[in-house]
Coordinates of C-alpha atoms in Angstrom, one line a residue:
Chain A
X1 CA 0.0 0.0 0.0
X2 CA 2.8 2.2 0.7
X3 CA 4.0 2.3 -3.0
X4 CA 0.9 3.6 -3.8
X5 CA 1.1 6.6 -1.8
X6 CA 4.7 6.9 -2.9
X7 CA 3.6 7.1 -6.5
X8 CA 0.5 9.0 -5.8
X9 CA 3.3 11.3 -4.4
X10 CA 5.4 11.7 -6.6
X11 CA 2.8 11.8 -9.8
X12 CA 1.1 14.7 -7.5
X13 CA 4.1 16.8 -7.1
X14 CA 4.4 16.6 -11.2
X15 CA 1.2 17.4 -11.3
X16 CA 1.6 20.2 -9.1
X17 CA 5.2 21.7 -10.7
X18 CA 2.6 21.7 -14.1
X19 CA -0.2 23.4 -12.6
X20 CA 1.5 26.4 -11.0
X21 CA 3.3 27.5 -13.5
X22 CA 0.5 26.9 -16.1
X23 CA -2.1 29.0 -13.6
X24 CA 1.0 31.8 -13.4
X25 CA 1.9 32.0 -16.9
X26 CA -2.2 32.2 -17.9
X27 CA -2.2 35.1 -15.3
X28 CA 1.0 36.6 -17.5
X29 CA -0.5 35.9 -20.6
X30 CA -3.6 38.2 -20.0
X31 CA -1.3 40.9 -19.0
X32 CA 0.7 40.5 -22.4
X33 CA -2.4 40.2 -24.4
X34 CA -3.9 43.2 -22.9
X35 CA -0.6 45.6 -23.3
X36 CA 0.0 44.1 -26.8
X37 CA -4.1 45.3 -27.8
X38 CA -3.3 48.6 -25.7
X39 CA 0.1 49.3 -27.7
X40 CA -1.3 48.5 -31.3
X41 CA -3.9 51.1 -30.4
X42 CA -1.6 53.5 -29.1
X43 CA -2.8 53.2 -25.8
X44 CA -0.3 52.6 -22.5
X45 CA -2.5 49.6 -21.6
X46 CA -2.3 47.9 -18.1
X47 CA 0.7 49.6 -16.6
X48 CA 0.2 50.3 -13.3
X49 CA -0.3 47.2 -10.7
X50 CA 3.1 46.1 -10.0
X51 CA 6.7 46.5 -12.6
X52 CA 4.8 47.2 -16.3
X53 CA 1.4 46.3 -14.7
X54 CA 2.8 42.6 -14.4
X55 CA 0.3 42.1 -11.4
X56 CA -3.0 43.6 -13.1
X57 CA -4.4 40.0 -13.9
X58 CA -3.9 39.1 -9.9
X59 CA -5.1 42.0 -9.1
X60 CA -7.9 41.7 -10.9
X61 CA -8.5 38.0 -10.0
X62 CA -8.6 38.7 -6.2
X63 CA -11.5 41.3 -7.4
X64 CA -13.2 38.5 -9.0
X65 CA -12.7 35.9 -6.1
X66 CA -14.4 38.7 -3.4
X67 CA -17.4 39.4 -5.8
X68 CA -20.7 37.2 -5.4
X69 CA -21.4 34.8 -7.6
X70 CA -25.2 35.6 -8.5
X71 CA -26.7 32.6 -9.9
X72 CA -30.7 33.2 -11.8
X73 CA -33.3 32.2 -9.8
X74 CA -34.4 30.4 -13.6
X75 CA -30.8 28.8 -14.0
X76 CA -30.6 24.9 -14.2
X77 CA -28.0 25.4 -10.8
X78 CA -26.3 21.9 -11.1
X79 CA -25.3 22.9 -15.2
X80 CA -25.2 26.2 -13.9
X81 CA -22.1 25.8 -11.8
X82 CA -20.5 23.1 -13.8
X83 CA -20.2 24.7 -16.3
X84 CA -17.2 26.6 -15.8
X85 CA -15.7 24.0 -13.9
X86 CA -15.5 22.2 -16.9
X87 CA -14.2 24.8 -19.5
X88 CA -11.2 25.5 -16.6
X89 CA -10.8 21.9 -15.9
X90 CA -10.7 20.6 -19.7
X91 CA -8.1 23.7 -20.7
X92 CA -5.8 22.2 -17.9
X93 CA -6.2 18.8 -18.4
X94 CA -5.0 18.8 -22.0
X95 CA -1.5 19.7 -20.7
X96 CA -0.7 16.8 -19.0
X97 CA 0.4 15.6 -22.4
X98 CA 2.4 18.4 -24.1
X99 CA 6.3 17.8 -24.0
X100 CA 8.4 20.7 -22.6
X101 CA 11.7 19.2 -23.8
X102 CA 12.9 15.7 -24.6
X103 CA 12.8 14.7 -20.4
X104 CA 9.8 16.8 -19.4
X105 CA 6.8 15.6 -19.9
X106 CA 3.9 14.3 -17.6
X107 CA 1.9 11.4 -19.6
X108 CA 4.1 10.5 -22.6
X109 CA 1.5 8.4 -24.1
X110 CA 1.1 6.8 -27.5
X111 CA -1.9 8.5 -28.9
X112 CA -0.9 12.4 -27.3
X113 CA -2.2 14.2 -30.6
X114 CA -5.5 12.4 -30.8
X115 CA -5.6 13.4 -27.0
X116 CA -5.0 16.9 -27.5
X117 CA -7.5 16.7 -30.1
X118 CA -10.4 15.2 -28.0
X119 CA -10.1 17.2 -25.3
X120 CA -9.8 20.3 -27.3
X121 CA -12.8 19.0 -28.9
X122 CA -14.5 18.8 -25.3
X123 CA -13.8 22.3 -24.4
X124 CA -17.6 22.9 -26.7
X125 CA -19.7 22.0 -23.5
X126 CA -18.2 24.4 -21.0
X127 CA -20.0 26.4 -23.2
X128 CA -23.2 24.9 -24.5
X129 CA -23.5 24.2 -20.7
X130 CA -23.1 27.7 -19.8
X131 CA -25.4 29.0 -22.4
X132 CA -28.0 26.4 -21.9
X133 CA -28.2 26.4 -17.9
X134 CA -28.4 30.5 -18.0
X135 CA -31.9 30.5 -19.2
X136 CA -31.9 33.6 -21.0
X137 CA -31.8 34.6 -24.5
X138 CA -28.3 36.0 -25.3
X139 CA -26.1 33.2 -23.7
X140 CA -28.6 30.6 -25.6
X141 CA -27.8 32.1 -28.8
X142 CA -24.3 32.4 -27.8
X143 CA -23.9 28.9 -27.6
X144 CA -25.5 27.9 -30.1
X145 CA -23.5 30.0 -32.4
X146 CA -20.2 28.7 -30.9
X147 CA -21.4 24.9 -30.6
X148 CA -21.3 25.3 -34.5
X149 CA -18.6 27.2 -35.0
X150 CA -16.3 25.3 -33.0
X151 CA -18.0 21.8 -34.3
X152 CA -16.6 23.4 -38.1
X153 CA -13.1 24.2 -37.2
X154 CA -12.3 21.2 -35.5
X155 CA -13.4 18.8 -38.6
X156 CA -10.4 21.6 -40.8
X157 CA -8.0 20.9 -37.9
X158 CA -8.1 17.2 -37.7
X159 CA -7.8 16.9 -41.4
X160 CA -4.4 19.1 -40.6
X161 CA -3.4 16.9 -37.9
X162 CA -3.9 13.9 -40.4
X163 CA -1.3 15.8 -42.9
X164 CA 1.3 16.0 -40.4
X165 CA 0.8 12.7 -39.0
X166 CA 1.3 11.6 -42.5
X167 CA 5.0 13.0 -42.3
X168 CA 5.9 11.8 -39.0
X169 CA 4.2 7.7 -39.0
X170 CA 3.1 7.9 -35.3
X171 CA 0.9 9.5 -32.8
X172 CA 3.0 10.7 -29.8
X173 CA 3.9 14.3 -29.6
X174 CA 7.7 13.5 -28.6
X175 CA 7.9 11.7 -32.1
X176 CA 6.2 14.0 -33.8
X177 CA 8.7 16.9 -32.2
X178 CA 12.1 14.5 -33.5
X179 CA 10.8 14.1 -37.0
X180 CA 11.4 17.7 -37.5
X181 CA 14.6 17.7 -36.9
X182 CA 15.6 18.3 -39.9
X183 CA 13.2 20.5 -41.4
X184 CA 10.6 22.0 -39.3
X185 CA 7.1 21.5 -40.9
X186 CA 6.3 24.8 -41.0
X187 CA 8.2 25.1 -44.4
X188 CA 6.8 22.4 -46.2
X189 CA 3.3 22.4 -44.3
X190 CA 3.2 26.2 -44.7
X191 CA -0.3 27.1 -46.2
X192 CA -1.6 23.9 -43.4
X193 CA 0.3 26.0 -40.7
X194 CA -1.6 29.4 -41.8
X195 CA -5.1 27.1 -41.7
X196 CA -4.0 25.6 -38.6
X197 CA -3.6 29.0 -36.8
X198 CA -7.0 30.6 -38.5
X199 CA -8.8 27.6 -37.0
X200 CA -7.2 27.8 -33.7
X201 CA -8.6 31.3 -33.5
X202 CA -11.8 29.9 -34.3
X203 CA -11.3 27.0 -31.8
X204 CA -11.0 29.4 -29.4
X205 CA -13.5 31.7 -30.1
X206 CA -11.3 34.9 -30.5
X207 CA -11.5 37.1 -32.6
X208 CA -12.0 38.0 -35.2
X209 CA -14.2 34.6 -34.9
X210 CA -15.1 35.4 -31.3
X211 CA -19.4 35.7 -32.1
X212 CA -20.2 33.5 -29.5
X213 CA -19.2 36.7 -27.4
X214 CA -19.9 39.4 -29.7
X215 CA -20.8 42.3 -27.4
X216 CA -22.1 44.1 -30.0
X217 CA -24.9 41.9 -30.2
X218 CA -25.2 39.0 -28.0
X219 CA -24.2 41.4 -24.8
X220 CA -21.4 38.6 -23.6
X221 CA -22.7 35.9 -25.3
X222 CA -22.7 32.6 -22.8
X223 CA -20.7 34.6 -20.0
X224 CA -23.5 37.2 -19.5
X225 CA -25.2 35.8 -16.7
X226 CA -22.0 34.5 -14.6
X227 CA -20.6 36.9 -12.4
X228 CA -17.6 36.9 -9.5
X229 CA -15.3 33.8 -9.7
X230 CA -17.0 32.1 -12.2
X231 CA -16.6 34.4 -14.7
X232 CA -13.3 34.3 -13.7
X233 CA -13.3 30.7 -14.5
X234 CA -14.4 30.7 -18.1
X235 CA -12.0 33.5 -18.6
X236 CA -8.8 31.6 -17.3
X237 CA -10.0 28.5 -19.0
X238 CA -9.9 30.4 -22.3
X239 CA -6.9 31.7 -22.2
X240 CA -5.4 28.2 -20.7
X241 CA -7.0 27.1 -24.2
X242 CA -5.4 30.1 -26.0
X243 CA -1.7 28.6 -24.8
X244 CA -2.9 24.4 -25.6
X245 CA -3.7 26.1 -29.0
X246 CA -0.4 28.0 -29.1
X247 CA 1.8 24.5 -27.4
X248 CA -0.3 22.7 -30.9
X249 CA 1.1 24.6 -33.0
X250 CA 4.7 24.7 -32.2
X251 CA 4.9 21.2 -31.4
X252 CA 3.1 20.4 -34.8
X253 CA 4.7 23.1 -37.1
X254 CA 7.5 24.5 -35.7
X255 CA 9.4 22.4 -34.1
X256 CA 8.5 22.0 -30.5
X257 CA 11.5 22.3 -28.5
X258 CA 14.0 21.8 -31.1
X259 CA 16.0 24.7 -31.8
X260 CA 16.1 26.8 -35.0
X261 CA 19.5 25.7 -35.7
X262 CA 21.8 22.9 -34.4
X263 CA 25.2 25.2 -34.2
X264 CA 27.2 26.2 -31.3
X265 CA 25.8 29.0 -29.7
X266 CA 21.9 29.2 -30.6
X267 CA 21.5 25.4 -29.0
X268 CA 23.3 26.6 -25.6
X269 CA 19.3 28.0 -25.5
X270 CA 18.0 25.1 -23.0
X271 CA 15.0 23.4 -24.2
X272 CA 11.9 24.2 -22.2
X273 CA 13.1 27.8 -22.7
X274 CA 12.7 27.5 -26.9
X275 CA 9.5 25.9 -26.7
X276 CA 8.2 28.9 -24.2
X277 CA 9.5 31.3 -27.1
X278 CA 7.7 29.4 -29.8
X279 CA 4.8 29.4 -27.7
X280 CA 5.1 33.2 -26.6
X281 CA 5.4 34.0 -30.6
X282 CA 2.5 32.3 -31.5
X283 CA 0.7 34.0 -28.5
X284 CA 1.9 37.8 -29.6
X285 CA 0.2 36.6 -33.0
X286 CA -2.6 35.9 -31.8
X287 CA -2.9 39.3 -29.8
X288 CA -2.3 41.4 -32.7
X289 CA -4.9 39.6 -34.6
X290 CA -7.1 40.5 -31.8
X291 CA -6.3 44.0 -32.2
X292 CA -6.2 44.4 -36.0
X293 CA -8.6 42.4 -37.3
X294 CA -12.0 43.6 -37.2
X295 CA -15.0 40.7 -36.4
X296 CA -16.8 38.5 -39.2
X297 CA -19.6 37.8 -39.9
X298 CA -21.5 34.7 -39.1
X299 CA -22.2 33.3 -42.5
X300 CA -19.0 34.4 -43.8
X301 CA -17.5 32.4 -41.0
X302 CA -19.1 29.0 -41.7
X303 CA -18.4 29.9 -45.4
X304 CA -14.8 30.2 -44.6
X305 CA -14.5 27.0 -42.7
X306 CA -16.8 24.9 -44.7
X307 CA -16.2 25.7 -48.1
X308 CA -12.6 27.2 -48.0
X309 CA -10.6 25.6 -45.1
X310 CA -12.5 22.1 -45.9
X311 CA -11.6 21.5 -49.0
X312 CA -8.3 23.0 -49.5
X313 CA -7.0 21.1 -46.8
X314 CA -8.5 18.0 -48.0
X315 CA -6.8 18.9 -51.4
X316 CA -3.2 19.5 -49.5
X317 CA -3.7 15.9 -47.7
X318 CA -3.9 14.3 -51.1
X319 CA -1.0 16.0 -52.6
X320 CA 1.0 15.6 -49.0
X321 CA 0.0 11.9 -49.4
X322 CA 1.0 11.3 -53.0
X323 CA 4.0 13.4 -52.8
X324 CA 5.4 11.0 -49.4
X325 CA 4.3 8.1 -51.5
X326 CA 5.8 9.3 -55.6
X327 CA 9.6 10.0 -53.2
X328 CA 9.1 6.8 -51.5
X329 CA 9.4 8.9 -48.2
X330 CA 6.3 7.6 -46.4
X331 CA 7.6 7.0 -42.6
X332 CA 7.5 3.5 -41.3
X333 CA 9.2 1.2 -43.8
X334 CA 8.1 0.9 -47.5
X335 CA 5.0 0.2 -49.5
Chain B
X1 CA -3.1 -4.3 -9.9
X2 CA -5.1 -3.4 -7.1
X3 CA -5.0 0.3 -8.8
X4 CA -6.2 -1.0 -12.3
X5 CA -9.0 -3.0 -10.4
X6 CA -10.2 0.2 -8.6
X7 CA -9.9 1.9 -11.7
X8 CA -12.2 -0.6 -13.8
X9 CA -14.9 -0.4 -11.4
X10 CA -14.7 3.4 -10.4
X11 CA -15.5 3.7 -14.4
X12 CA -17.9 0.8 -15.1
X13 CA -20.3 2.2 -12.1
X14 CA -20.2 5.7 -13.3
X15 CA -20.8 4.1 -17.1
X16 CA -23.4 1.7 -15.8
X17 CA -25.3 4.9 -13.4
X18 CA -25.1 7.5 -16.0
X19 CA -26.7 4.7 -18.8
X20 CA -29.4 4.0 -16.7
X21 CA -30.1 8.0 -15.8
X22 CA -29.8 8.4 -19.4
X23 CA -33.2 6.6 -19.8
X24 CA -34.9 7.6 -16.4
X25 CA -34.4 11.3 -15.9
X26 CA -37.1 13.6 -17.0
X27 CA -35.2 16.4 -18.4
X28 CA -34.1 15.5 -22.4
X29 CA -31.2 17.6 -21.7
X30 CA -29.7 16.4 -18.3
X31 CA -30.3 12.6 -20.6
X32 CA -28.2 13.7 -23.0
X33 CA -25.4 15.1 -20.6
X34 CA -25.3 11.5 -18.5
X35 CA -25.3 10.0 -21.9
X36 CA -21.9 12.0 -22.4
X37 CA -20.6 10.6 -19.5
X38 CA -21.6 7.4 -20.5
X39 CA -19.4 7.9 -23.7
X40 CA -16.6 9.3 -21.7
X41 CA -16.2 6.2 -18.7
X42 CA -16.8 3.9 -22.1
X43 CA -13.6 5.5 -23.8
X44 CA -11.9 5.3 -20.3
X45 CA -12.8 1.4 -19.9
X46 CA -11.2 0.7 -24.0
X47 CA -8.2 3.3 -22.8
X48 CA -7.9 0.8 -19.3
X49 CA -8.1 -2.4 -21.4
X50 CA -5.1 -1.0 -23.7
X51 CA -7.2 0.3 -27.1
X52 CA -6.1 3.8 -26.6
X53 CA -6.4 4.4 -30.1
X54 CA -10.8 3.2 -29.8
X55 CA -10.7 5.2 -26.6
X56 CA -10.3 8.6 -28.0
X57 CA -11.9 7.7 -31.2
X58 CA -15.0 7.9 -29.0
X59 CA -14.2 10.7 -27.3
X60 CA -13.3 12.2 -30.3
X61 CA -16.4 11.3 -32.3
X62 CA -19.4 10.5 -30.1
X63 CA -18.5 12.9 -27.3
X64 CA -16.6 15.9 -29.4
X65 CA -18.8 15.9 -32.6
X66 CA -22.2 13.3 -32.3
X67 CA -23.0 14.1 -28.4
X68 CA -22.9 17.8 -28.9
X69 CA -25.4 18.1 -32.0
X70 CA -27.9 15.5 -29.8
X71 CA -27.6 18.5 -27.1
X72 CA -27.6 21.3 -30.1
X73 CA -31.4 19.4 -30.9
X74 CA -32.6 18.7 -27.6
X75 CA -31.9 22.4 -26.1
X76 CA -33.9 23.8 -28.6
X77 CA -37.5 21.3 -27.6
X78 CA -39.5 22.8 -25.6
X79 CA -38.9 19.9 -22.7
X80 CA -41.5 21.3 -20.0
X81 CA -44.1 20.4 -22.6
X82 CA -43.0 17.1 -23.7
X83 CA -42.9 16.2 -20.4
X84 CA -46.9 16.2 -20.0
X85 CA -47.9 15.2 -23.4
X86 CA -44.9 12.3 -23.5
X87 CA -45.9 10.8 -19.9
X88 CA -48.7 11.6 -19.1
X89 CA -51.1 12.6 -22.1
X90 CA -54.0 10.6 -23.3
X91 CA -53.1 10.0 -26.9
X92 CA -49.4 8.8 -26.5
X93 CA -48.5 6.8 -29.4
X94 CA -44.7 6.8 -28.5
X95 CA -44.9 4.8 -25.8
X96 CA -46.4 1.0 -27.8
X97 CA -43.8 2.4 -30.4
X98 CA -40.9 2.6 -28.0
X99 CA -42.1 -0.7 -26.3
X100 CA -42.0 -2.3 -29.7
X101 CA -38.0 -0.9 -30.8
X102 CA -36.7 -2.2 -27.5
X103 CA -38.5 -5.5 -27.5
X104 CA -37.1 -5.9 -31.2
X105 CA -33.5 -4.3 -30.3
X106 CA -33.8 -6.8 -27.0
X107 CA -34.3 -9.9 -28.9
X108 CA -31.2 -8.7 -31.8
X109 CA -29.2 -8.1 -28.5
X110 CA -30.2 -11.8 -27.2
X111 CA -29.5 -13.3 -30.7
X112 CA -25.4 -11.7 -30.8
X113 CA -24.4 -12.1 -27.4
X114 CA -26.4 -16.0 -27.5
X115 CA -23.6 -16.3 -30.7
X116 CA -20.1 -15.1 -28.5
X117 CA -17.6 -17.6 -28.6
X118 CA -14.6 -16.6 -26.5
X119 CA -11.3 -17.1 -28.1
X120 CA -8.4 -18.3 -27.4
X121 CA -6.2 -16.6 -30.1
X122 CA -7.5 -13.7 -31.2
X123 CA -5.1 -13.2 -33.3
X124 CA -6.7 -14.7 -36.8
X125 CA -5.1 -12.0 -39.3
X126 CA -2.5 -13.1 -42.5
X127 CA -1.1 -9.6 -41.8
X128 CA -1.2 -9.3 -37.8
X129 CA 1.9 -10.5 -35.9
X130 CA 2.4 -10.3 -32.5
X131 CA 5.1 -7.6 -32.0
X132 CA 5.7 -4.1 -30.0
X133 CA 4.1 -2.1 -32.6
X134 CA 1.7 0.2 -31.7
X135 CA -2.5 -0.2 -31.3
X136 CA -3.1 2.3 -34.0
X137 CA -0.7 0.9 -36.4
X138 CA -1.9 -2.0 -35.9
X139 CA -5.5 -1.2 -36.6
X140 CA -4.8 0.1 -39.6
X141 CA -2.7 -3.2 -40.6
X142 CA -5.6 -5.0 -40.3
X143 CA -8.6 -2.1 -41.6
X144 CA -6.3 -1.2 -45.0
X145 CA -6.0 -5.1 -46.0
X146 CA -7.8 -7.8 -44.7
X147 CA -11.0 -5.1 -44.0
X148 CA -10.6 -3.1 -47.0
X149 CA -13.9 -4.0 -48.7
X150 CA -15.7 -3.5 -45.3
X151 CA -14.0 -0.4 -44.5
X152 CA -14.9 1.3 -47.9
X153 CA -18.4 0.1 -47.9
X154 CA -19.0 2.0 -44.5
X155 CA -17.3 5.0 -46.4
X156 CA -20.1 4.4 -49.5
X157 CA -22.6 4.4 -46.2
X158 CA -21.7 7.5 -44.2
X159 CA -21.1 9.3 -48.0
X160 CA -24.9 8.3 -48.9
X161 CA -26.5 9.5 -45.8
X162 CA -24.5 12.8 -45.7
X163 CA -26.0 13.4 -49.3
X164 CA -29.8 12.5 -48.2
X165 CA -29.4 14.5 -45.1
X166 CA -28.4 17.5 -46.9
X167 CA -31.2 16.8 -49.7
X168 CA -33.4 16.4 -47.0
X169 CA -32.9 19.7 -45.7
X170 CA -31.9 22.1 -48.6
X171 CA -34.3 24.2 -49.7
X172 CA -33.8 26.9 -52.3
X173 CA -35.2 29.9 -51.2
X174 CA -36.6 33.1 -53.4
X175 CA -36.2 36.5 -52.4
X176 CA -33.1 36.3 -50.0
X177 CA -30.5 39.2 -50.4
X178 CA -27.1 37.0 -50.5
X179 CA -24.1 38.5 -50.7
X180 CA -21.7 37.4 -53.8
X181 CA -18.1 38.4 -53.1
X182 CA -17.1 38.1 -56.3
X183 CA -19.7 40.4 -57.8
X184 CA -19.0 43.2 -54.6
X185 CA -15.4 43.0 -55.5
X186 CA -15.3 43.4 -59.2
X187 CA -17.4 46.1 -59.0
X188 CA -15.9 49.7 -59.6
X189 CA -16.6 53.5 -59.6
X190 CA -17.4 53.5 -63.7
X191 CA -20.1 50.9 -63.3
X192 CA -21.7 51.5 -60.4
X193 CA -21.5 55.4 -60.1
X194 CA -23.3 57.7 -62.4
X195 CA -23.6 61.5 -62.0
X196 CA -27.6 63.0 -62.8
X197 CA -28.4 66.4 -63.6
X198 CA -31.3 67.0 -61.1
X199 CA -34.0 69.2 -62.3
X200 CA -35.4 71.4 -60.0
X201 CA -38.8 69.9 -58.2
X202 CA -38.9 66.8 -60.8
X203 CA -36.3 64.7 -58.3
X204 CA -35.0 61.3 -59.9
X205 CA -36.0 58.2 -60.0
X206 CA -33.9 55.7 -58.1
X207 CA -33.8 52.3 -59.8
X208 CA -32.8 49.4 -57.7

């Protein structure tokens, strides 16, 4: 019985040296994507709690915590609260899988794309949940709008996921890292990466896709009736989601933790440290999108993902897949 | 072991609970989330017993994609009204209908698990060794050759029933304003502007 304690000990302090840092750098992230929208629009942005404003999003989460959480006397409660349990615990979840460097990782498992897929694909009912159990008319519509817009990206991704897995011949994102050694798929992938990163902005309901919460017309879409820490909860969750999309992508396209190049004094750069950059340069893309792009429209959206995204990647798979199989370079032995 | 074993039944009692509150709660959409749950300790059990690859196929297709356009229907019935007219209403036909289906669905049940034979080798595939490679690769080993036929035919399906379920739903309609991109972006000044001499108190006539 002991053993079990010893492992449930040292698999909980893993866990723990994963959460922390992922809670702390979510916190950061807010800040960065807050002062990156505030600089593009010439404004100072959050610049006052702590050096640069660094401690805004604390700040602002200990104002969240000390607020009460009003729940509708109409509100399904049970749905109600789980909810944003869910979106929060689903974002955090899906990093147990992500590979820091070669050593770090917490579940190195066989199948860790198709993981990161599913439970990316999950994230849907902190949100239908939310919309559903608020009773009202804005978060319904809300949800409904991002059930199916996040239901259209994923089927784009997944076809994207197929054309890299094509390359690499196995599922597990350590392989999938060490097959670009030598080339980083973001060069041969490229117009895939581009697709990959619109969808993720999709996925994740920012904008310029972000109509689930379009304030212009849906108030806050699903979050209008949470308040206090709740809120606070879908808010971290999505941004926890932001960074899984972000980890995606660099492990997928550029490279995970592999530096740029192998010479002397660029891999000094320890590993965990180029996978945070890659992630961090993903992230600062995603923030000026936010700040540059102005919102679509809802039909042009599902236009874009079914009848743009859809087939083009289809139509990339195909020539991915002939071109592995004319050069004989398919991975795992010859056909 | 004793871990695994805790595990197994931990996740069979939630699947077994949340199937049978899938057909006894009264609200459609609580139904539908136990039946998510009952899709999610299912994946669990085939990720326990070592098919990782089924496992998050589920997830992946019942729970991220089927499940959530069941809950996309059921939120939008009006479920307080059903729950008269479904129950307790005079002239319920679903219920002899319903009786029927699970009788039939009952005796089909009976008839496949009556025909299980256990085996001893499982392994009965010209292209399957056993080896160290992994579950996926090893699915499609099998699916891409000794399957193939199988496989495609359940493509032919799923192709067929997309088609009749868009059929099924498309209708043309007259009289809606769409907006063709190509049209709105080829158009220019000369075409579409025109200057008028207005005469005084006459006004022009606006064609659109």
């Amino acid at each position: 019985m002991l053993e079990y304690f010893q492992i449930l000990g040292n698999e909980l302090y893993k866990i723990v040296f994963l959460l922390v840092p992922m809670l702390v750098s979510v916190a950061m992230i807010v800040w960065l994507d807050r002062r990156v929208w505030g600089l593009v629009q010439k404004r100072k942005g959050p610049n006052v709690v702590g050096p640069f404003g660094l401690f805004q999003t604390i700040a602002d989460a200990l104002k969240y915590i000390f607020k009460e959480i009003i729940i509708p006397a109409s509100a399904n409660k049970v749905v109600f609260i789980l909810a944003p349990i869910v979106t929060m615990t689903l974002a955090l979840v899906a990093w147990a899988v992500i590979p820091i460097s070669e050593q770090i990782v917490l579940a190195d498992i066989n199948v860790g794309i198709l993981y990161l897929f599913a439970i990316s694909s999950l994230g849907v009912y902190g949100i239908i949940m939310g919309g559903w159990a608020s009773n009202s008319k804005y978060p319904f519509l809300g949800a409904i709008r991002s059930a199916a817009q996040m239901v259209s990206y994923e089927v784009s991704i997944g076809i994207i996921i197929i054309n890299v897995l094509l390359c690499v011949g196995s599922l597990n994102l350590k392989d999938i890292v060490l097959a670009q050694k030598d080339l980083w798929y973001v060069i041969p992938l490229f117009p895939m990466f581009v697709i990959f990163f619109i969808s993720a902005l999709a996925e994740t309901n920012r904008p310029p896709f972000d109509l689930p919460e379009a304030e212009a017309e849906l108030v806050a879409g699903y979050q209008t009736e949470y308040s206090g820490m709740m809120y606070a909860m879908f808010w971290l969750g999505e941004y926890a989601n932001i960074l899984l999309m972000c980890a995606m992508g660099s492990i997928l396209f550029l490279g995970g933790w592999l530096p740029i190049l192998d010479v002397y004094p660029i891999n000094l750069i320890p590993a965990p440290l180029w996978m945070i950059l890659k992630i961090l340069f993903l992230f600062l893309l995603f923030a000026l999108i936010k700040a540059i792009v102005p919102r679509y429209r809802y039909d042009q959206l599902m236009r874009l993902g079914w009848k743009i995204f859809l087939p083009f990647s289809l139509i990339y798979l195909v020539l991915t897949a002939s071109f592995l199989f004319y050069f004989n370079k398919l991975p795992n032995g010859n056909f | 072991m004793l871990t695994h074993t805790l595990f197994f039944y931990f996740f069979s009692i939630i699947a077994i609970f949340s199937s049978l509150m899938v057909i006894t709660s009264r609200n459609t959409v609580n139904s539908v989330f136990f039946l998510i749950l009952d899709f999610i300790s299912v994946g669990c059990l085939f990720i326990m017993v070592g098919a990782e690859f089924l496992g998050m196929i589920i997830l992946i297709v019942y729970v991220g994609a089927v499940a959530v356009l069941f809950l996309f229907v059921v939120m939008m019935l009006n479920v307080a009204e059903q729950k008269q007219s479904w129950f307790i209403g005079k002239k319920s036909t679903h219920i002899p209908t319903g009786l029927i289906v699970s009788v039939l669905i009952f005796l089909e049940l009976l008839v496949v698990v009556g025909g299980w034979k256990q085996k001893d080798n499982l392994m009965n595939s010209s292209t399957l060794e056993i080896s160290n490679i992994s579950n996926t690769h090893q699915l499609g080993l099998v699916m891409y050759t000794d399957y193939i036929l199988y496989f495609q035919i359940a493509g032919v399906i799923l192709l067929l029933s997309m088609i009749g379920a868009i059929l099924l739903t498309f209708r043309k309609r007259s009289g809606v304003k769409k907006q063709n991109y190509f049209k709105q972006i080829s158009r220019d000044p000369e075409s579409s502007v025109q200057l008028l001499k207005v005469e005084s108190n006459k006004g022009v006539k606006i064609d659109d």
